[in-house]
Structures are given as structure tokens and as C-alpha cells.
Amino acid sequence: MYTKDELRKVIRGYRRSMNSEDAAIKSIAILNKLFETEQYKKAECIYCYIDYNNEVKTKPLIRKALKDGKRVAAPRISGSSMEFYYISGYSDLKEGSFGIMEPYNCELAKETDALMIMPGVAFDRENHRIGFGRGYYDRYLERENTHYKIALAYHFQIFEQVPYEPHDICPDMVISNR
């Protein structure tokens, strides 16, 4: 079995090798599956990552959610913590931590029962998740909440088993393009 760092390196290579058209096609397939879930249909508010470096694209998700009348919140990093802020579109974002677009001059989101769309590097069949190694989502989700957590992943991010720690917080569901 790979170590977490080895998996991060392998997946980074896979993502780099995808062209933007392939990433967009696979992302749309993943998002269409998400849109069919009861969790998406029932959600009043969606906490959603902003894609970076060929992650599953979330811009179409954010646009559709706003069009569907849902509130949308995106993460912003400050030091070792992460908070979500309501956005009304991509115009509310500017480049922030690690070169990722983040909300700017937006209201703090305080839901404890939103649909959480999580990023990740690798997942397994039991929904264990390897993140990017800084623990932002684990720390955020340690707070009292009932967020339903869905991770979006390309098929090459899914493994039979990935290494995990007892404190790692798993998504409730992983949706891939297969």
C-alpha cells in the first residue's frame, strides 16, 4: 500500500497529465451524478471548495446551485484555520492562500447542516479520505455539525484502500465519473 505522501505524488501526476477538456468532461459527469442525489436536491446551502490544479471542477456546481436558489459558501484560509463565507458568484473571489481563489468581503457562513462538497487527493471504498496534508477540513469538521459530506473525485483517485488516521474525517459519499 502507498503512503499518504506517495499517493499525493501519484495523483498530482495524474491530474497534471489531464488536459482541460478531459477534466471538464469528467467533472460534468461527476456533477451530473451529484445533481441527482437527494442530498443536493434537498440542500438549502452548499459549502463548496473552489477547484485548483485540475481538481474536479466546481464552477458549474456553484453556478447551478445559485441558479437553483441555494446559498453557496466557499472556504477561506487564515493561518491554520478555515472558515466558509457566502458568495453570490465568482466575482466575490480573489486569489488567496496557496494561489486558490477565496471569498473576499463576504459574510461568514454559520450553518451546521449544509451540504459540504469536499476536495481530496485519494479515497477508498470505505470513504476514507487523504487530503492535501494540512488538516483544514478535518479541523473544520471537528466542530459540532451535521453537514452531509460529499467528495468529488476522478476515477483514478479511488483505491481499494488508503492509509488513514483515526482523526481523519471521512465523507459520507464519494462521487466519481465511474
PDB file of C-alpha atoms in Angstrom:
ATOM      1  CA  MET A   1       0.000   0.000   0.000  1.00  0.00           C
ATOM      2  CA  TYR A   2       1.151   3.537  -0.776  1.00  0.00           C
ATOM      3  CA  THR A   3       1.914   6.062   1.959  1.00  0.00           C
ATOM      4  CA  LYS A   4      -0.140   9.271   2.041  1.00  0.00           C
ATOM      5  CA  ASP A   5       2.737  11.258   0.547  1.00  0.00           C
ATOM      6  CA  GLU A   6       3.266   8.698  -2.212  1.00  0.00           C
ATOM      7  CA  LEU A   7      -0.426   8.829  -3.108  1.00  0.00           C
ATOM      8  CA  ARG A   8      -0.356  12.628  -3.183  1.00  0.00           C
ATOM      9  CA  LYS A   9       2.542  12.489  -5.642  1.00  0.00           C
ATOM     10  CA  VAL A  10       0.881   9.836  -7.850  1.00  0.00           C
ATOM     11  CA  ILE A  11      -2.454  11.676  -8.017  1.00  0.00           C
ATOM     12  CA  ARG A  12      -0.743  15.025  -8.646  1.00  0.00           C
ATOM     13  CA  GLY A  13       0.892  13.392 -11.680  1.00  0.00           C
ATOM     14  CA  TYR A  14      -2.422  12.014 -12.957  1.00  0.00           C
ATOM     15  CA  ARG A  15      -4.116  15.394 -12.566  1.00  0.00           C
ATOM     16  CA  ARG A  16      -1.246  17.188 -14.315  1.00  0.00           C
ATOM     17  CA  SER A  17      -1.472  14.776 -17.258  1.00  0.00           C
ATOM     18  CA  MET A  18      -5.155  15.544 -17.885  1.00  0.00           C
ATOM     19  CA  ASN A  19      -5.897  18.229 -20.438  1.00  0.00           C
ATOM     20  CA  SER A  20      -8.504  20.859 -19.587  1.00  0.00           C
ATOM     21  CA  GLU A  21     -11.108  19.369 -21.959  1.00  0.00           C
ATOM     22  CA  ASP A  22     -10.813  15.915 -20.369  1.00  0.00           C
ATOM     23  CA  ALA A  23     -11.038  17.422 -16.878  1.00  0.00           C
ATOM     24  CA  ALA A  24     -14.150  19.397 -17.875  1.00  0.00           C
ATOM     25  CA  ILE A  25     -15.880  16.355 -19.414  1.00  0.00           C
ATOM     26  CA  LYS A  26     -15.139  14.158 -16.397  1.00  0.00           C
ATOM     27  CA  SER A  27     -16.167  16.930 -14.000  1.00  0.00           C
ATOM     28  CA  ILE A  28     -19.540  17.380 -15.726  1.00  0.00           C
ATOM     29  CA  ALA A  29     -20.168  13.616 -15.481  1.00  0.00           C
ATOM     30  CA  ILE A  30     -19.406  13.756 -11.744  1.00  0.00           C
ATOM     31  CA  LEU A  31     -21.531  16.864 -11.171  1.00  0.00           C
ATOM     32  CA  ASN A  32     -24.490  15.378 -13.049  1.00  0.00           C
ATOM     33  CA  LYS A  33     -24.416  12.443 -10.601  1.00  0.00           C
ATOM     34  CA  LEU A  34     -24.270  14.906  -7.701  1.00  0.00           C
ATOM     35  CA  PHE A  35     -27.278  16.853  -9.027  1.00  0.00           C
ATOM     36  CA  GLU A  36     -29.334  13.630  -8.955  1.00  0.00           C
ATOM     37  CA  THR A  37     -28.706  12.958  -5.256  1.00  0.00           C
ATOM     38  CA  GLU A  38     -31.398  13.660  -2.685  1.00  0.00           C
ATOM     39  CA  GLN A  39     -28.764  15.481  -0.638  1.00  0.00           C
ATOM     40  CA  TYR A  40     -28.228  18.046  -3.406  1.00  0.00           C
ATOM     41  CA  LYS A  41     -31.930  18.384  -4.175  1.00  0.00           C
ATOM     42  CA  LYS A  42     -32.831  18.988  -0.506  1.00  0.00           C
ATOM     43  CA  ALA A  43     -29.874  21.238   0.365  1.00  0.00           C
ATOM     44  CA  GLU A  44     -30.631  24.868   1.112  1.00  0.00           C
ATOM     45  CA  CYS A  45     -26.960  25.735   1.494  1.00  0.00           C
ATOM     46  CA  ILE A  46     -23.871  24.206  -0.080  1.00  0.00           C
ATOM     47  CA  TYR A  47     -20.374  24.610   1.320  1.00  0.00           C
ATOM     48  CA  CYS A  48     -18.143  24.045  -1.688  1.00  0.00           C
ATOM     49  CA  TYR A  49     -14.419  24.089  -2.367  1.00  0.00           C
ATOM     50  CA  ILE A  50     -13.059  26.169  -5.235  1.00  0.00           C
ATOM     51  CA  ASP A  51     -11.202  23.871  -7.609  1.00  0.00           C
ATOM     52  CA  TYR A  52      -7.475  24.291  -8.159  1.00  0.00           C
ATOM     53  CA  ASN A  53      -4.790  22.434 -10.148  1.00  0.00           C
ATOM     54  CA  ASN A  54      -7.153  20.223 -12.150  1.00  0.00           C
ATOM     55  CA  GLU A  55      -9.325  19.097  -9.243  1.00  0.00           C
ATOM     56  CA  VAL A  56     -12.907  18.180 -10.134  1.00  0.00           C
ATOM     57  CA  LYS A  57     -14.315  21.465 -11.437  1.00  0.00           C
ATOM     58  CA  THR A  58     -16.795  23.165  -9.105  1.00  0.00           C
ATOM     59  CA  LYS A  59     -17.622  26.337 -11.054  1.00  0.00           C
ATOM     60  CA  PRO A  60     -20.589  24.675 -12.844  1.00  0.00           C
ATOM     61  CA  LEU A  61     -21.827  23.360  -9.480  1.00  0.00           C
ATOM     62  CA  ILE A  62     -21.659  26.795  -7.884  1.00  0.00           C
ATOM     63  CA  ARG A  63     -23.464  28.405 -10.829  1.00  0.00           C
ATOM     64  CA  LYS A  64     -26.239  25.781 -10.807  1.00  0.00           C
ATOM     65  CA  ALA A  65     -26.672  25.894  -7.032  1.00  0.00           C
ATOM     66  CA  LEU A  66     -27.059  29.690  -7.107  1.00  0.00           C
ATOM     67  CA  LYS A  67     -29.469  29.419 -10.058  1.00  0.00           C
ATOM     68  CA  ASP A  68     -31.438  26.797  -8.081  1.00  0.00           C
ATOM     69  CA  GLY A  69     -31.830  29.334  -5.258  1.00  0.00           C
ATOM     70  CA  LYS A  70     -29.403  27.701  -2.863  1.00  0.00           C
ATOM     71  CA  ARG A  71     -26.988  29.655  -0.695  1.00  0.00           C
ATOM     72  CA  VAL A  72     -23.365  28.850  -1.509  1.00  0.00           C
ATOM     73  CA  ALA A  73     -20.355  29.292   0.746  1.00  0.00           C
ATOM     74  CA  ALA A  74     -16.690  28.859  -0.134  1.00  0.00           C
ATOM     75  CA  PRO A  75     -13.663  28.393   2.149  1.00  0.00           C
ATOM     76  CA  ARG A  76     -11.036  30.925   3.107  1.00  0.00           C
ATOM     77  CA  ILE A  77      -7.842  30.006   4.938  1.00  0.00           C
ATOM     78  CA  SER A  78      -6.399  32.145   7.697  1.00  0.00           C
ATOM     79  CA  GLY A  79      -3.318  30.748   9.389  1.00  0.00           C
ATOM     80  CA  SER A  80      -4.160  27.187  10.437  1.00  0.00           C
ATOM     81  CA  SER A  81      -7.932  27.646  10.314  1.00  0.00           C
ATOM     82  CA  MET A  82     -10.577  27.644   7.606  1.00  0.00           C
ATOM     83  CA  GLU A  83     -13.961  29.366   7.534  1.00  0.00           C
ATOM     84  CA  PHE A  84     -16.719  29.399   4.915  1.00  0.00           C
ATOM     85  CA  TYR A  85     -18.216  32.606   3.535  1.00  0.00           C
ATOM     86  CA  TYR A  86     -21.332  33.134   1.433  1.00  0.00           C
ATOM     87  CA  ILE A  87     -20.685  34.008  -2.183  1.00  0.00           C
ATOM     88  CA  SER A  88     -23.028  35.222  -4.909  1.00  0.00           C
ATOM     89  CA  GLY A  89     -20.671  34.187  -7.701  1.00  0.00           C
ATOM     90  CA  TYR A  90     -17.050  34.076  -8.792  1.00  0.00           C
ATOM     91  CA  SER A  91     -16.841  37.873  -8.678  1.00  0.00           C
ATOM     92  CA  ASP A  92     -16.743  37.522  -4.855  1.00  0.00           C
ATOM     93  CA  LEU A  93     -13.433  35.618  -5.055  1.00  0.00           C
ATOM     94  CA  LYS A  94      -9.823  36.706  -5.255  1.00  0.00           C
ATOM     95  CA  GLU A  95      -6.574  34.780  -5.108  1.00  0.00           C
ATOM     96  CA  GLY A  96      -5.782  33.757  -1.561  1.00  0.00           C
ATOM     97  CA  SER A  97      -3.860  31.086   0.299  1.00  0.00           C
ATOM     98  CA  PHE A  98      -1.848  28.670  -1.837  1.00  0.00           C
ATOM     99  CA  GLY A  99      -2.994  30.509  -5.001  1.00  0.00           C
ATOM    100  CA  ILE A 100      -6.589  29.266  -4.558  1.00  0.00           C
ATOM    101  CA  MET A 101      -9.488  31.646  -5.133  1.00  0.00           C
ATOM    102  CA  GLU A 102     -11.187  32.621  -1.847  1.00  0.00           C
ATOM    103  CA  PRO A 103     -14.150  34.768  -0.760  1.00  0.00           C
ATOM    104  CA  TYR A 104     -13.338  38.397  -0.157  1.00  0.00           C
ATOM    105  CA  ASN A 105     -15.539  40.871   1.767  1.00  0.00           C
ATOM    106  CA  CYS A 106     -18.239  38.226   2.247  1.00  0.00           C
ATOM    107  CA  GLU A 107     -20.490  37.281   5.160  1.00  0.00           C
ATOM    108  CA  LEU A 108     -19.372  34.411   7.412  1.00  0.00           C
ATOM    109  CA  ALA A 109     -21.477  31.279   6.841  1.00  0.00           C
ATOM    110  CA  LYS A 110     -22.716  29.725  10.066  1.00  0.00           C
ATOM    111  CA  GLU A 111     -24.823  26.717   9.000  1.00  0.00           C
ATOM    112  CA  THR A 112     -24.163  23.498  10.840  1.00  0.00           C
ATOM    113  CA  ASP A 113     -26.259  21.381   8.462  1.00  0.00           C
ATOM    114  CA  ALA A 114     -25.157  22.350   4.952  1.00  0.00           C
ATOM    115  CA  LEU A 115     -24.212  20.016   2.131  1.00  0.00           C
ATOM    116  CA  MET A 116     -20.403  20.000   2.280  1.00  0.00           C
ATOM    117  CA  ILE A 117     -18.609  19.360  -1.012  1.00  0.00           C
ATOM    118  CA  MET A 118     -15.103  18.253  -0.040  1.00  0.00           C
ATOM    119  CA  PRO A 119     -11.920  18.066  -2.053  1.00  0.00           C
ATOM    120  CA  GLY A 120      -9.417  15.293  -1.578  1.00  0.00           C
ATOM    121  CA  VAL A 121      -6.418  13.585  -3.090  1.00  0.00           C
ATOM    122  CA  ALA A 122      -7.433   9.938  -2.768  1.00  0.00           C
ATOM    123  CA  PHE A 123     -10.306   7.879  -1.391  1.00  0.00           C
ATOM    124  CA  ASP A 124     -11.068   4.255  -0.776  1.00  0.00           C
ATOM    125  CA  ARG A 125     -14.156   2.066  -0.974  1.00  0.00           C
ATOM    126  CA  GLU A 126     -14.963   2.784   2.690  1.00  0.00           C
ATOM    127  CA  ASN A 127     -14.822   6.566   2.045  1.00  0.00           C
ATOM    128  CA  HIS A 128     -11.536   7.128   3.839  1.00  0.00           C
ATOM    129  CA  ARG A 129     -10.003  10.326   2.512  1.00  0.00           C
ATOM    130  CA  ILE A 130      -6.486  11.577   2.024  1.00  0.00           C
ATOM    131  CA  GLY A 131      -6.447  15.340   1.906  1.00  0.00           C
ATOM    132  CA  PHE A 132      -3.672  17.675   0.920  1.00  0.00           C
ATOM    133  CA  GLY A 133      -1.866  17.232   4.235  1.00  0.00           C
ATOM    134  CA  ARG A 134      -2.651  20.416   6.117  1.00  0.00           C
ATOM    135  CA  GLY A 135      -5.748  19.233   8.001  1.00  0.00           C
ATOM    136  CA  TYR A 136      -8.029  22.203   7.274  1.00  0.00           C
ATOM    137  CA  TYR A 137     -11.144  20.125   6.586  1.00  0.00           C
ATOM    138  CA  ASP A 138     -10.514  17.742   9.489  1.00  0.00           C
ATOM    139  CA  ARG A 139     -10.166  20.664  11.910  1.00  0.00           C
ATOM    140  CA  TYR A 140     -13.196  22.456  10.481  1.00  0.00           C
ATOM    141  CA  LEU A 141     -15.378  19.349  10.627  1.00  0.00           C
ATOM    142  CA  GLU A 142     -14.354  18.560  14.222  1.00  0.00           C
ATOM    143  CA  ARG A 143     -16.709  21.361  15.215  1.00  0.00           C
ATOM    144  CA  GLU A 144     -20.257  20.401  16.117  1.00  0.00           C
ATOM    145  CA  ASN A 145     -22.168  19.955  12.866  1.00  0.00           C
ATOM    146  CA  THR A 146     -24.467  17.686  10.899  1.00  0.00           C
ATOM    147  CA  HIS A 147     -23.075  18.545   7.468  1.00  0.00           C
ATOM    148  CA  TYR A 148     -23.630  15.809   4.896  1.00  0.00           C
ATOM    149  CA  LYS A 149     -20.222  15.452   3.272  1.00  0.00           C
ATOM    150  CA  ILE A 150     -19.782  14.508  -0.389  1.00  0.00           C
ATOM    151  CA  ALA A 151     -16.358  14.254  -2.010  1.00  0.00           C
ATOM    152  CA  LEU A 152     -15.948  14.643  -5.766  1.00  0.00           C
ATOM    153  CA  ALA A 153     -13.241  12.501  -7.371  1.00  0.00           C
ATOM    154  CA  TYR A 154     -11.962  11.326 -10.714  1.00  0.00           C
ATOM    155  CA  HIS A 155     -11.947   7.529 -11.053  1.00  0.00           C
ATOM    156  CA  PHE A 156      -8.147   7.435 -10.706  1.00  0.00           C
ATOM    157  CA  GLN A 157      -8.459   8.902  -7.188  1.00  0.00           C
ATOM    158  CA  ILE A 158     -10.342   5.843  -5.895  1.00  0.00           C
ATOM    159  CA  PHE A 159      -8.317   2.963  -4.423  1.00  0.00           C
ATOM    160  CA  GLU A 160      -9.206  -0.293  -2.696  1.00  0.00           C
ATOM    161  CA  GLN A 161      -7.617   1.031   0.483  1.00  0.00           C
ATOM    162  CA  VAL A 162      -5.791   4.196   1.502  1.00  0.00           C
ATOM    163  CA  PRO A 163      -3.846   4.873   4.697  1.00  0.00           C
ATOM    164  CA  TYR A 164      -5.803   6.828   7.279  1.00  0.00           C
ATOM    165  CA  GLU A 165      -5.584   8.056  10.847  1.00  0.00           C
ATOM    166  CA  PRO A 166      -8.314   7.754  13.497  1.00  0.00           C
ATOM    167  CA  HIS A 167      -8.808  11.554  13.478  1.00  0.00           C
ATOM    168  CA  ASP A 168      -9.354  11.737   9.684  1.00  0.00           C
ATOM    169  CA  ILE A 169     -12.922  12.748   8.884  1.00  0.00           C
ATOM    170  CA  CYS A 170     -14.461  10.781   6.031  1.00  0.00           C
ATOM    171  CA  PRO A 171     -17.017  11.986   3.524  1.00  0.00           C
ATOM    172  CA  ASP A 172     -20.424  10.322   3.733  1.00  0.00           C
ATOM    173  CA  MET A 173     -20.310   9.692  -0.018  1.00  0.00           C
ATOM    174  CA  VAL A 174     -17.721   9.824  -2.807  1.00  0.00           C
ATOM    175  CA  ILE A 175     -18.941  10.518  -6.338  1.00  0.00           C
ATOM    176  CA  SER A 176     -16.681   9.729  -9.273  1.00  0.00           C
ATOM    177  CA  ASN A 177     -17.033   9.610 -13.041  1.00  0.00           C
ATOM    178  CA  ARG A 178     -17.339   5.796 -12.995  1.00  0.00           C
TER     179      ARG A 178
END
